[in-house]
PDB file of C-alpha atoms in Angstrom:
ATOM      1  CA  MET A   5      -2.220  15.312 -13.182  1.00  0.00           C
ATOM      2  CA  LYS A   6      -4.448  12.051 -12.438  1.00  0.00           C
ATOM      3  CA  PHE A   7      -1.788  10.069 -10.232  1.00  0.00           C
ATOM      4  CA  ILE A   8      -2.522   6.149  -8.892  1.00  0.00           C
ATOM      5  CA  ASP A   9      -2.336   5.389  -4.555  1.00  0.00           C
ATOM      6  CA  LEU A  10      -0.557   2.102  -3.777  1.00  0.00           C
ATOM      7  CA  HIS A  11      -1.917   2.229   0.282  1.00  0.00           C
ATOM      8  CA  CYS A  12      -4.561   3.102   2.234  1.00  0.00           C
ATOM      9  CA  ASP A  13      -6.769   1.942   4.818  1.00  0.00           C
ATOM     10  CA  THR A  14      -9.814   3.292   4.473  1.00  0.00           C
ATOM     11  CA  LEU A  15     -11.717  -0.050   5.032  1.00  0.00           C
ATOM     12  CA  MET A  16     -10.426  -0.313   8.348  1.00  0.00           C
ATOM     13  CA  ASN A  17     -12.353   2.772   9.323  1.00  0.00           C
ATOM     14  CA  THR A  18     -15.493   1.748   8.082  1.00  0.00           C
ATOM     15  CA  TYR A  19     -15.501  -1.291  10.849  1.00  0.00           C
ATOM     16  CA  LEU A  20     -14.616   0.934  13.421  1.00  0.00           C
ATOM     17  CA  SER A  21     -16.622   3.228  13.335  1.00  0.00           C
ATOM     18  CA  GLY A  22     -19.394   1.192  11.908  1.00  0.00           C
ATOM     19  CA  LYS A  23     -19.638   3.721   9.090  1.00  0.00           C
ATOM     20  CA  GLU A  24     -19.616   1.722   5.756  1.00  0.00           C
ATOM     21  CA  GLY A  25     -20.560   4.644   3.113  1.00  0.00           C
ATOM     22  CA  LEU A  26     -17.025   5.902   1.105  1.00  0.00           C
ATOM     23  CA  TYR A  27     -18.368   8.344  -0.866  1.00  0.00           C
ATOM     24  CA  GLU A  28     -17.836  10.824   2.343  1.00  0.00           C
ATOM     25  CA  THR A  29     -16.288   9.476   5.174  1.00  0.00           C
ATOM     26  CA  ASP A  30     -15.243  11.288   7.808  1.00  0.00           C
ATOM     27  CA  GLY A  31     -11.222   9.944   7.329  1.00  0.00           C
ATOM     28  CA  MET A  32      -8.439  11.008   4.649  1.00  0.00           C
ATOM     29  CA  VAL A  33      -9.991   9.024   1.992  1.00  0.00           C
ATOM     30  CA  ASP A  34     -13.550   8.755   0.641  1.00  0.00           C
ATOM     31  CA  PHE A  35     -14.760   8.969  -3.609  1.00  0.00           C
ATOM     32  CA  ARG A  36     -15.958  12.140  -3.918  1.00  0.00           C
ATOM     33  CA  ARG A  37     -12.340  13.768  -2.640  1.00  0.00           C
ATOM     34  CA  MET A  38     -10.542  11.191  -4.754  1.00  0.00           C
ATOM     35  CA  LYS A  39     -13.028  12.271  -7.549  1.00  0.00           C
ATOM     36  CA  GLU A  40     -12.464  15.860  -6.979  1.00  0.00           C
ATOM     37  CA  ALA A  41      -8.555  15.101  -7.321  1.00  0.00           C
ATOM     38  CA  GLY A  42      -8.859  13.995 -10.543  1.00  0.00           C
ATOM     39  CA  GLN A  43      -7.503  10.175  -8.762  1.00  0.00           C
ATOM     40  CA  MET A  44      -7.202   7.275 -11.698  1.00  0.00           C
ATOM     41  CA  ALA A  45      -6.701   4.193  -9.221  1.00  0.00           C
ATOM     42  CA  GLN A  46      -6.871   3.582  -5.578  1.00  0.00           C
ATOM     43  CA  PHE A  47      -5.289   0.382  -3.568  1.00  0.00           C
ATOM     44  CA  PHE A  48      -7.407  -0.539  -1.206  1.00  0.00           C
ATOM     45  CA  ALA A  49      -5.939  -2.282   1.952  1.00  0.00           C
ATOM     46  CA  ILE A  50      -8.018  -4.425   4.624  1.00  0.00           C
ATOM     47  CA  TRP A  51      -5.348  -4.248   7.314  1.00  0.00           C
ATOM     48  CA  MET A  52      -5.965  -7.038   9.444  1.00  0.00           C
ATOM     49  CA  LEU A  53      -7.160  -5.999  13.170  1.00  0.00           C
ATOM     50  CA  SER A  54      -4.176  -6.560  15.711  1.00  0.00           C
ATOM     51  CA  PRO A  55      -4.397  -6.222  19.647  1.00  0.00           C
ATOM     52  CA  ASP A  56      -1.447  -3.777  19.023  1.00  0.00           C
ATOM     53  CA  MET A  57      -4.164  -0.908  18.854  1.00  0.00           C
ATOM     54  CA  ARG A  58      -5.312  -1.380  22.329  1.00  0.00           C
ATOM     55  CA  GLN A  59      -1.589  -0.396  23.599  1.00  0.00           C
ATOM     56  CA  TRP A  60      -1.946   2.514  20.932  1.00  0.00           C
ATOM     57  CA  GLY A  61      -5.478   4.065  22.466  1.00  0.00           C
ATOM     58  CA  GLY A  62      -7.045   2.846  19.051  1.00  0.00           C
ATOM     59  CA  ASP A  63     -10.930   0.976  19.112  1.00  0.00           C
ATOM     60  CA  TYR A  64     -10.235  -2.787  18.732  1.00  0.00           C
ATOM     61  CA  LYS A  65     -13.532  -4.410  17.892  1.00  0.00           C
ATOM     62  CA  GLU A  66     -13.231  -8.914  17.885  1.00  0.00           C
ATOM     63  CA  ILE A  67     -13.807  -9.970  14.755  1.00  0.00           C
ATOM     64  CA  SER A  68     -12.443 -13.773  12.836  1.00  0.00           C
ATOM     65  CA  ASP A  69     -10.311 -13.028  10.208  1.00  0.00           C
ATOM     66  CA  GLU A  70     -12.436 -14.644   7.674  1.00  0.00           C
ATOM     67  CA  ASP A  71     -15.356 -12.363   8.700  1.00  0.00           C
ATOM     68  CA  TYR A  72     -13.598  -9.158   9.110  1.00  0.00           C
ATOM     69  CA  ILE A  73     -11.879 -10.275   5.365  1.00  0.00           C
ATOM     70  CA  SER A  74     -15.682 -10.476   3.936  1.00  0.00           C
ATOM     71  CA  ARG A  75     -17.476  -7.828   5.654  1.00  0.00           C
ATOM     72  CA  LEU A  76     -14.590  -5.405   4.685  1.00  0.00           C
ATOM     73  CA  THR A  77     -14.310  -6.593   0.892  1.00  0.00           C
ATOM     74  CA  ARG A  78     -18.526  -6.660   0.786  1.00  0.00           C
ATOM     75  CA  THR A  79     -18.065  -2.973   2.325  1.00  0.00           C
ATOM     76  CA  LEU A  80     -16.109  -1.724  -1.008  1.00  0.00           C
ATOM     77  CA  LYS A  81     -18.261  -3.527  -3.473  1.00  0.00           C
ATOM     78  CA  GLU A  82     -21.421  -2.259  -1.821  1.00  0.00           C
ATOM     79  CA  ASN A  83     -19.945   0.878  -2.257  1.00  0.00           C
ATOM     80  CA  LEU A  84     -18.976   0.461  -5.996  1.00  0.00           C
ATOM     81  CA  GLU A  85     -22.004  -0.706  -6.712  1.00  0.00           C
ATOM     82  CA  LYS A  86     -24.045   2.910  -5.242  1.00  0.00           C
ATOM     83  CA  HIS A  87     -20.919   4.503  -7.259  1.00  0.00           C
ATOM     84  CA  GLU A  88     -20.645   3.090 -10.314  1.00  0.00           C
ATOM     85  CA  GLY A  89     -20.471   5.610 -12.492  1.00  0.00           C
ATOM     86  CA  ILE A  90     -17.462   7.387 -10.642  1.00  0.00           C
ATOM     87  CA  ILE A  91     -15.846   4.173  -9.572  1.00  0.00           C
ATOM     88  CA  ALA A  92     -15.609   0.106 -10.072  1.00  0.00           C
ATOM     89  CA  LEU A  93     -13.600  -2.426  -9.557  1.00  0.00           C
ATOM     90  CA  ALA A  94     -10.755  -3.219 -11.085  1.00  0.00           C
ATOM     91  CA  ARG A  95      -7.970  -6.808 -11.271  1.00  0.00           C
ATOM     92  CA  ASN A  96      -5.846  -5.480 -14.315  1.00  0.00           C
ATOM     93  CA  ALA A  97      -4.837  -3.062 -16.238  1.00  0.00           C
ATOM     94  CA  PRO A  98      -7.193  -3.468 -18.534  1.00  0.00           C
ATOM     95  CA  GLU A  99      -9.954  -3.243 -16.338  1.00  0.00           C
ATOM     96  CA  MET A 100      -8.017  -0.394 -15.008  1.00  0.00           C
ATOM     97  CA  LEU A 101      -7.782   1.646 -18.956  1.00  0.00           C
ATOM     98  CA  ALA A 102     -11.308   0.227 -19.624  1.00  0.00           C
ATOM     99  CA  ASN A 103     -12.543   1.788 -15.908  1.00  0.00           C
ATOM    100  CA  GLU A 104     -10.625   5.038 -17.307  1.00  0.00           C
ATOM    101  CA  LYS A 105     -11.892   5.557 -21.067  1.00  0.00           C
ATOM    102  CA  ALA A 106     -15.466   5.348 -19.293  1.00  0.00           C
ATOM    103  CA  GLY A 107     -14.636   8.527 -16.783  1.00  0.00           C
ATOM    104  CA  ARG A 108     -14.794   5.932 -13.493  1.00  0.00           C
ATOM    105  CA  MET A 109     -11.418   5.567 -11.688  1.00  0.00           C
ATOM    106  CA  SER A 110     -10.622   2.162 -10.707  1.00  0.00           C
ATOM    107  CA  ALA A 111     -10.265   0.342  -6.855  1.00  0.00           C
ATOM    108  CA  PHE A 112      -7.511  -2.743  -6.023  1.00  0.00           C
ATOM    109  CA  LEU A 113      -7.937  -4.648  -3.110  1.00  0.00           C
ATOM    110  CA  ALA A 114      -5.034  -6.073  -1.023  1.00  0.00           C
ATOM    111  CA  ILE A 115      -5.032  -6.957   2.242  1.00  0.00           C
ATOM    112  CA  GLU A 116      -1.690  -6.088   4.678  1.00  0.00           C
ATOM    113  CA  ASP A 117      -0.326  -8.795   6.359  1.00  0.00           C
ATOM    114  CA  GLY A 118      -0.693 -12.135   5.268  1.00  0.00           C
ATOM    115  CA  ARG A 119      -1.501 -14.181   8.749  1.00  0.00           C
ATOM    116  CA  SER A 120      -5.529 -15.020   7.071  1.00  0.00           C
ATOM    117  CA  VAL A 121      -3.131 -17.192   4.053  1.00  0.00           C
ATOM    118  CA  LEU A 122      -2.382 -20.200   7.111  1.00  0.00           C
ATOM    119  CA  GLY A 123       0.447 -21.680   5.112  1.00  0.00           C
ATOM    120  CA  ASP A 124      -2.566 -22.690   3.054  1.00  0.00           C
ATOM    121  CA  LEU A 125      -1.710 -21.457  -1.044  1.00  0.00           C
ATOM    122  CA  ALA A 126      -5.862 -22.916  -1.272  1.00  0.00           C
ATOM    123  CA  ASN A 127      -6.696 -18.875   1.019  1.00  0.00           C
ATOM    124  CA  ILE A 128      -4.348 -17.191  -1.830  1.00  0.00           C
ATOM    125  CA  ASP A 129      -6.475 -18.532  -4.682  1.00  0.00           C
ATOM    126  CA  ARG A 130      -9.499 -17.893  -2.736  1.00  0.00           C
ATOM    127  CA  TYR A 131      -8.545 -14.489  -1.846  1.00  0.00           C
ATOM    128  CA  TYR A 132      -8.251 -14.002  -5.646  1.00  0.00           C
ATOM    129  CA  GLU A 133     -11.283 -15.276  -6.451  1.00  0.00           C
ATOM    130  CA  MET A 134     -12.554 -12.071  -4.314  1.00  0.00           C
ATOM    131  CA  GLY A 135     -10.690 -10.048  -6.496  1.00  0.00           C
ATOM    132  CA  VAL A 136      -8.283  -9.292  -3.699  1.00  0.00           C
ATOM    133  CA  ARG A 137      -4.797  -8.260  -6.091  1.00  0.00           C
ATOM    134  CA  LEU A 138      -2.038  -7.125  -3.221  1.00  0.00           C
ATOM    135  CA  ILE A 139      -1.038  -9.081  -0.428  1.00  0.00           C
ATOM    136  CA  THR A 140       1.550  -6.957   1.903  1.00  0.00           C
ATOM    137  CA  LEU A 141       3.099 -10.149   3.081  1.00  0.00           C
ATOM    138  CA  THR A 142       3.557  -8.730   7.140  1.00  0.00           C
ATOM    139  CA  TRP A 143       2.693  -6.645   9.916  1.00  0.00           C
ATOM    140  CA  ASN A 144       4.407  -5.844  12.801  1.00  0.00           C
ATOM    141  CA  HIS A 145       4.212 -10.083  13.548  1.00  0.00           C
ATOM    142  CA  GLU A 146       5.419 -13.022  12.379  1.00  0.00           C
ATOM    143  CA  ASN A 147       3.093 -15.266  10.292  1.00  0.00           C
ATOM    144  CA  SER A 148       3.748 -18.185   7.963  1.00  0.00           C
ATOM    145  CA  LEU A 149       5.142 -15.771   5.105  1.00  0.00           C
ATOM    146  CA  GLY A 150       8.253 -14.888   7.620  1.00  0.00           C
ATOM    147  CA  TRP A 151       8.662 -11.802   9.739  1.00  0.00           C
ATOM    148  CA  PRO A 152       8.299  -8.989  10.165  1.00  0.00           C
ATOM    149  CA  ASN A 153      10.963  -5.553  10.117  1.00  0.00           C
ATOM    150  CA  TYR A 154       9.261  -5.012  13.899  1.00  0.00           C
ATOM    151  CA  LYS A 155      11.421  -3.810  16.769  1.00  0.00           C
ATOM    152  CA  ASN A 156      13.536  -7.300  17.150  1.00  0.00           C
ATOM    153  CA  ASP A 157      16.849  -7.171  15.737  1.00  0.00           C
ATOM    154  CA  ASP A 158      16.661 -11.364  15.890  1.00  0.00           C
ATOM    155  CA  TYR A 159      13.971 -10.731  13.334  1.00  0.00           C
ATOM    156  CA  MET A 160      15.030  -8.673  10.851  1.00  0.00           C
ATOM    157  CA  ALA A 161      17.727 -11.066  10.381  1.00  0.00           C
ATOM    158  CA  LYS A 162      14.716 -13.627   9.764  1.00  0.00           C
ATOM    159  CA  GLY A 163      12.829 -14.157   5.956  1.00  0.00           C
ATOM    160  CA  LEU A 164      10.225 -15.596   4.302  1.00  0.00           C
ATOM    161  CA  LYS A 165       9.826 -19.390   6.062  1.00  0.00           C
ATOM    162  CA  PRO A 166       9.706 -22.165   2.749  1.00  0.00           C
ATOM    163  CA  PHE A 167       6.416 -21.387   2.287  1.00  0.00           C
ATOM    164  CA  GLY A 168       6.785 -17.657   2.332  1.00  0.00           C
ATOM    165  CA  VAL A 169       8.918 -18.356  -0.584  1.00  0.00           C
ATOM    166  CA  GLU A 170       6.144 -21.076  -2.206  1.00  0.00           C
ATOM    167  CA  ALA A 171       4.053 -18.041  -2.217  1.00  0.00           C
ATOM    168  CA  VAL A 172       5.361 -15.399  -3.803  1.00  0.00           C
ATOM    169  CA  ARG A 173       5.414 -17.817  -6.781  1.00  0.00           C
ATOM    170  CA  HIS A 174       2.476 -18.720  -6.316  1.00  0.00           C
ATOM    171  CA  MET A 175       1.116 -15.265  -6.295  1.00  0.00           C
ATOM    172  CA  ASN A 176       3.716 -14.367  -9.356  1.00  0.00           C
ATOM    173  CA  GLY A 177       2.154 -17.130 -11.728  1.00  0.00           C
ATOM    174  CA  ILE A 178      -1.715 -16.707 -10.692  1.00  0.00           C
ATOM    175  CA  GLY A 179      -1.046 -12.970 -11.478  1.00  0.00           C
ATOM    176  CA  MET A 180      -0.913 -11.101  -7.196  1.00  0.00           C
ATOM    177  CA  LEU A 181       1.349  -8.534  -6.294  1.00  0.00           C
ATOM    178  CA  VAL A 182       4.068  -9.380  -3.412  1.00  0.00           C
ATOM    179  CA  ASP A 183       4.272  -6.562  -1.543  1.00  0.00           C
ATOM    180  CA  VAL A 184       6.975  -6.045   1.150  1.00  0.00           C
ATOM    181  CA  SER A 185       6.213  -3.098   3.504  1.00  0.00           C
ATOM    182  CA  HIS A 186       6.667  -4.508   7.035  1.00  0.00           C
ATOM    183  CA  LEU A 187       8.713  -7.759   5.839  1.00  0.00           C
ATOM    184  CA  SER A 188      12.034  -8.110   7.623  1.00  0.00           C
ATOM    185  CA  ASP A 189      15.689  -6.873   5.421  1.00  0.00           C
ATOM    186  CA  ALA A 190      16.307 -10.569   5.184  1.00  0.00           C
ATOM    187  CA  GLY A 191      12.263 -11.057   3.857  1.00  0.00           C
ATOM    188  CA  PHE A 192      13.345  -8.210   1.002  1.00  0.00           C
ATOM    189  CA  TYR A 193      15.706 -10.341  -0.243  1.00  0.00           C
ATOM    190  CA  ASP A 194      14.550 -13.461   0.271  1.00  0.00           C
ATOM    191  CA  VAL A 195      11.590 -12.055  -1.756  1.00  0.00           C
ATOM    192  CA  ALA A 196      13.814 -10.303  -4.500  1.00  0.00           C
ATOM    193  CA  ARG A 197      15.090 -13.904  -5.120  1.00  0.00           C
ATOM    194  CA  ALA A 198      11.974 -15.412  -5.188  1.00  0.00           C
ATOM    195  CA  ALA A 199      10.559 -13.542  -7.396  1.00  0.00           C
ATOM    196  CA  GLU A 200       9.911 -14.010 -11.327  1.00  0.00           C
ATOM    197  CA  ARG A 201       7.643 -10.201 -11.300  1.00  0.00           C
ATOM    198  CA  PRO A 202       7.610  -7.021 -10.284  1.00  0.00           C
ATOM    199  CA  PHE A 203       6.800  -6.665  -6.957  1.00  0.00           C
ATOM    200  CA  VAL A 204       5.907  -3.825  -4.743  1.00  0.00           C
ATOM    201  CA  ALA A 205       7.153  -1.582  -1.414  1.00  0.00           C
ATOM    202  CA  SER A 206       3.356   0.076  -1.450  1.00  0.00           C
ATOM    203  CA  HIS A 207       3.584   2.106   1.714  1.00  0.00           C
ATOM    204  CA  SER A 208       7.314   2.614   1.857  1.00  0.00           C
ATOM    205  CA  ASN A 209       9.901   5.593   2.068  1.00  0.00           C
ATOM    206  CA  CYS A 210      14.064   5.773   1.929  1.00  0.00           C
ATOM    207  CA  ARG A 211      16.187   4.786   4.996  1.00  0.00           C
ATOM    208  CA  ALA A 212      19.046   6.745   4.371  1.00  0.00           C
ATOM    209  CA  ILE A 213      16.956  10.203   5.087  1.00  0.00           C
ATOM    210  CA  CYS A 214      14.638   8.521   7.591  1.00  0.00           C
ATOM    211  CA  PRO A 215      16.569   5.747   9.394  1.00  0.00           C
ATOM    212  CA  HIS A 216      13.058   4.508  10.847  1.00  0.00           C
ATOM    213  CA  MET A 217      13.207   0.470  10.691  1.00  0.00           C
ATOM    214  CA  ARG A 218       9.930   0.080   7.531  1.00  0.00           C
ATOM    215  CA  ASN A 219      12.037   1.811   4.993  1.00  0.00           C
ATOM    216  CA  LEU A 220      14.236   0.598   2.099  1.00  0.00           C
ATOM    217  CA  THR A 221      18.450   0.557   2.356  1.00  0.00           C
ATOM    218  CA  ASP A 222      19.622   1.811  -0.454  1.00  0.00           C
ATOM    219  CA  ASP A 223      20.344  -1.781  -1.977  1.00  0.00           C
ATOM    220  CA  MET A 224      17.145  -2.201  -1.555  1.00  0.00           C
ATOM    221  CA  ILE A 225      16.218   0.434  -4.147  1.00  0.00           C
ATOM    222  CA  ARG A 226      18.462  -0.181  -5.939  1.00  0.00           C
ATOM    223  CA  LEU A 227      17.541  -3.880  -6.113  1.00  0.00           C
ATOM    224  CA  LEU A 228      13.608  -3.047  -6.108  1.00  0.00           C
ATOM    225  CA  ALA A 229      14.571  -1.512  -9.360  1.00  0.00           C
ATOM    226  CA  ASP A 230      16.747  -3.738 -11.175  1.00  0.00           C
ATOM    227  CA  LYS A 231      14.144  -6.333 -10.337  1.00  0.00           C
ATOM    228  CA  GLY A 232      11.242  -3.498 -12.255  1.00  0.00           C
ATOM    229  CA  GLY A 233       9.000  -2.928  -9.038  1.00  0.00           C
ATOM    230  CA  VAL A 234       8.404   0.391  -7.843  1.00  0.00           C
ATOM    231  CA  MET A 235       8.266   1.759  -3.844  1.00  0.00           C
ATOM    232  CA  GLY A 236       5.454   4.283  -2.807  1.00  0.00           C
ATOM    233  CA  VAL A 237       6.087   6.990  -0.854  1.00  0.00           C
ATOM    234  CA  ASN A 238       4.502   6.847   3.060  1.00  0.00           C
ATOM    235  CA  PHE A 239       3.527   9.991   3.947  1.00  0.00           C
ATOM    236  CA  ALA A 240       2.800   8.744   7.230  1.00  0.00           C
ATOM    237  CA  PRO A 241       5.442  11.409   9.568  1.00  0.00           C
ATOM    238  CA  ALA A 242       7.402   8.291  11.814  1.00  0.00           C
ATOM    239  CA  PHE A 243       9.071   7.275   8.380  1.00  0.00           C
ATOM    240  CA  ILE A 244       9.676  10.436   7.146  1.00  0.00           C
ATOM    241  CA  GLY A 245      11.657  12.937   9.127  1.00  0.00           C
ATOM    242  CA  PRO A 246      15.667  12.793  10.061  1.00  0.00           C
ATOM    243  CA  ASP A 247      14.143  12.161  13.609  1.00  0.00           C
ATOM    244  CA  VAL A 248      11.629   9.855  13.673  1.00  0.00           C
ATOM    245  CA  GLU A 249       9.515  11.423  16.733  1.00  0.00           C
ATOM    246  CA  THR A 250       9.132  13.517  13.934  1.00  0.00           C
ATOM    247  CA  LYS A 251       4.937  14.634  14.041  1.00  0.00           C
ATOM    248  CA  LYS A 252       4.789  17.152  10.879  1.00  0.00           C
ATOM    249  CA  THR A 253       5.385  15.536   7.034  1.00  0.00           C
ATOM    250  CA  THR A 254       5.526  18.422   5.229  1.00  0.00           C
ATOM    251  CA  VAL A 255       4.953  18.507   1.006  1.00  0.00           C
ATOM    252  CA  GLU A 256       9.221  18.635   1.073  1.00  0.00           C
ATOM    253  CA  MET A 257       9.573  16.062   3.163  1.00  0.00           C
ATOM    254  CA  ILE A 258       8.143  13.608   0.474  1.00  0.00           C
ATOM    255  CA  CYS A 259       9.607  15.435  -2.343  1.00  0.00           C
ATOM    256  CA  ALA A 260      12.912  14.415  -0.855  1.00  0.00           C
ATOM    257  CA  HIS A 261      12.400  10.724  -0.738  1.00  0.00           C
ATOM    258  CA  LEU A 262      11.016  10.895  -3.592  1.00  0.00           C
ATOM    259  CA  LYS A 263      14.260  12.436  -5.153  1.00  0.00           C
ATOM    260  CA  HIS A 264      16.194  10.039  -3.103  1.00  0.00           C
ATOM    261  CA  MET A 265      13.628   6.724  -4.679  1.00  0.00           C
ATOM    262  CA  MET A 266      14.763   8.244  -8.072  1.00  0.00           C
ATOM    263  CA  ASN A 267      18.698   9.296  -7.553  1.00  0.00           C
ATOM    264  CA  VAL A 268      18.830   5.613  -6.002  1.00  0.00           C
ATOM    265  CA  GLY A 269      17.538   3.392  -8.290  1.00  0.00           C
ATOM    266  CA  GLY A 270      16.080   5.092 -11.217  1.00  0.00           C
ATOM    267  CA  GLU A 271      12.841   7.340 -12.792  1.00  0.00           C
ATOM    268  CA  ASP A 272      10.429   3.674 -13.297  1.00  0.00           C
ATOM    269  CA  VAL A 273      11.549   3.015  -8.865  1.00  0.00           C
ATOM    270  CA  ALA A 274       9.561   6.134  -7.745  1.00  0.00           C
ATOM    271  CA  ALA A 275       5.156   6.064  -6.792  1.00  0.00           C
ATOM    272  CA  LEU A 276       2.912   7.061  -4.117  1.00  0.00           C
ATOM    273  CA  GLY A 277       1.378   5.329  -1.419  1.00  0.00           C
ATOM    274  CA  SER A 278       0.322   7.342   0.929  1.00  0.00           C
ATOM    275  CA  ASP A 279      -0.788   5.538   4.259  1.00  0.00           C
ATOM    276  CA  PHE A 280      -4.306   8.019   4.286  1.00  0.00           C
ATOM    277  CA  ASP A 281      -6.368   6.760   6.898  1.00  0.00           C
ATOM    278  CA  GLY A 282      -3.621   5.015   8.843  1.00  0.00           C
ATOM    279  CA  ILE A 283      -1.635   7.727   9.538  1.00  0.00           C
ATOM    280  CA  SER A 284      -1.313  10.332  11.940  1.00  0.00           C
ATOM    281  CA  GLY A 285       0.188  14.427  12.444  1.00  0.00           C
ATOM    282  CA  GLU A 286       0.002  17.178  11.036  1.00  0.00           C
ATOM    283  CA  LEU A 287       0.323  16.465   7.175  1.00  0.00           C
ATOM    284  CA  GLU A 288       0.414  18.340   4.979  1.00  0.00           C
ATOM    285  CA  VAL A 289      -0.840  16.626   1.658  1.00  0.00           C
ATOM    286  CA  SER A 290      -3.871  15.685   4.523  1.00  0.00           C
ATOM    287  CA  ASP A 291      -6.029  13.524   1.732  1.00  0.00           C
ATOM    288  CA  PRO A 292      -6.069  12.742  -2.390  1.00  0.00           C
ATOM    289  CA  THR A 293      -6.901  16.852  -2.776  1.00  0.00           C
ATOM    290  CA  ARG A 294      -3.921  18.368  -1.722  1.00  0.00           C
ATOM    291  CA  MET A 295      -2.145  15.007  -4.045  1.00  0.00           C
ATOM    292  CA  GLU A 296      -0.587  18.045  -6.342  1.00  0.00           C
ATOM    293  CA  LEU A 297       0.806  19.431  -4.471  1.00  0.00           C
ATOM    294  CA  ILE A 298       4.088  17.298  -4.422  1.00  0.00           C
ATOM    295  CA  PHE A 299       3.484  17.453  -8.410  1.00  0.00           C
ATOM    296  CA  GLU A 300       3.958  20.983  -7.742  1.00  0.00           C
ATOM    297  CA  ARG A 301       6.670  21.020  -5.714  1.00  0.00           C
ATOM    298  CA  LEU A 302       8.647  18.449  -7.727  1.00  0.00           C
ATOM    299  CA  SER A 303       8.563  20.621 -10.909  1.00  0.00           C
ATOM    300  CA  LYS A 304       9.990  23.462  -8.729  1.00  0.00           C
ATOM    301  CA  GLU A 305      12.154  21.784  -8.116  1.00  0.00           C
ATOM    302  CA  GLY A 306      13.604  20.684 -11.437  1.00  0.00           C
ATOM    303  CA  VAL A 307      12.626  17.547 -11.909  1.00  0.00           C
ATOM    304  CA  PRO A 308      11.441  17.241 -15.516  1.00  0.00           C
ATOM    305  CA  SER A 309       7.536  16.467 -16.296  1.00  0.00           C
ATOM    306  CA  SER A 310       8.434  12.881 -17.881  1.00  0.00           C
ATOM    307  CA  ALA A 311       9.321  12.080 -14.446  1.00  0.00           C
ATOM    308  CA  ILE A 312       7.006  13.669 -12.554  1.00  0.00           C
ATOM    309  CA  GLU A 313       4.158  11.694 -14.270  1.00  0.00           C
ATOM    310  CA  LYS A 314       5.616   8.271 -13.476  1.00  0.00           C
ATOM    311  CA  VAL A 315       5.842   9.029  -9.843  1.00  0.00           C
ATOM    312  CA  ALA A 316       2.394  10.051 -10.323  1.00  0.00           C
ATOM    313  CA  TRP A 317       1.091   7.265 -11.631  1.00  0.00           C
ATOM    314  CA  LYS A 318       3.227   6.014 -15.166  1.00  0.00           C
ATOM    315  CA  ASN A 319       5.074   3.347 -12.201  1.00  0.00           C
ATOM    316  CA  ALA A 320       2.403   1.815 -10.869  1.00  0.00           C
ATOM    317  CA  ALA A 321       0.340   1.214 -14.023  1.00  0.00           C
ATOM    318  CA  ARG A 322       3.159  -0.220 -15.372  1.00  0.00           C
ATOM    319  CA  VAL A 323       4.028  -2.565 -12.568  1.00  0.00           C
ATOM    320  CA  ILE A 324      -0.181  -3.611 -12.395  1.00  0.00           C
ATOM    321  CA  THR A 325       0.678  -4.674 -16.068  1.00  0.00           C
ATOM    322  CA  GLU A 326       2.852  -6.504 -15.370  1.00  0.00           C
ATOM    323  CA  SER A 327       2.439  -8.087 -12.372  1.00  0.00           C
ATOM    324  CA  LEU A 328      -1.364  -8.107 -12.460  1.00  0.00           C
ATOM    325  CA  LYS A 329      -4.129 -10.790 -13.937  1.00  0.00           C
TER     326      LYS A 329
END
């Protein structure tokens, strides 16, 4: 079954490894495996590098935010040009459907952590012109837009800043998706109040199943559904098991979250947001070619094929249609 994945961090790896090819990579996502899996579209996030990586033993290389964004944007576009027979950039639903009609997959460009916006709507416009069609408002640190859902209860009670509210409405107006994954609880509700178009939690799970702060409460899931948005199930072990210390993600765990999303918010709210190349652990679904295991498991558990199609691609495609220009 074709599918749309709302989040991966593969572009980050091209910078950290120095290996800029995307047809075949050492990581989780590449064009070859996407094609083999029958994938329809992938959102490629530019995750903004953080010194936190040093604490995790990661490879952190100093570079300015703007140089980094420009470099990763160029890397994606050069790879798309090189492999234009199988994949092309998409900025909206008509371009995605034109790509599919031509037998090509679609690549959407995103930014994870809006810190580089720096309180200036002109920067959002500039990213839009570069092809960016989704911004995850925060990551693990406060920025000009608002506060994250990261370890600090005080942060969770702080929402969007006045500029963040303005930015959400501006993104709605120009046709760019607002992403609330990583945003504080209060920030989620601020986005829901401010948003005039559907928004997304591109890679977040259900807090009722896994009590991690990155996940959404049932009330949030219902509100997201009421606003026409979707949430992409994240395959990270810490966000998916009943114990946040778990190191393993199974297909059964993924499907439990998807079914909970649908039970709470209806069939139209559930989608895929793997977080490939941004997560680690023992993953039963470890690359695009194994995504079919999810659809097979949902079917065995009695989820109708029409609902499985919504999870796989139809819900994400609807939001792309309603929110992007």
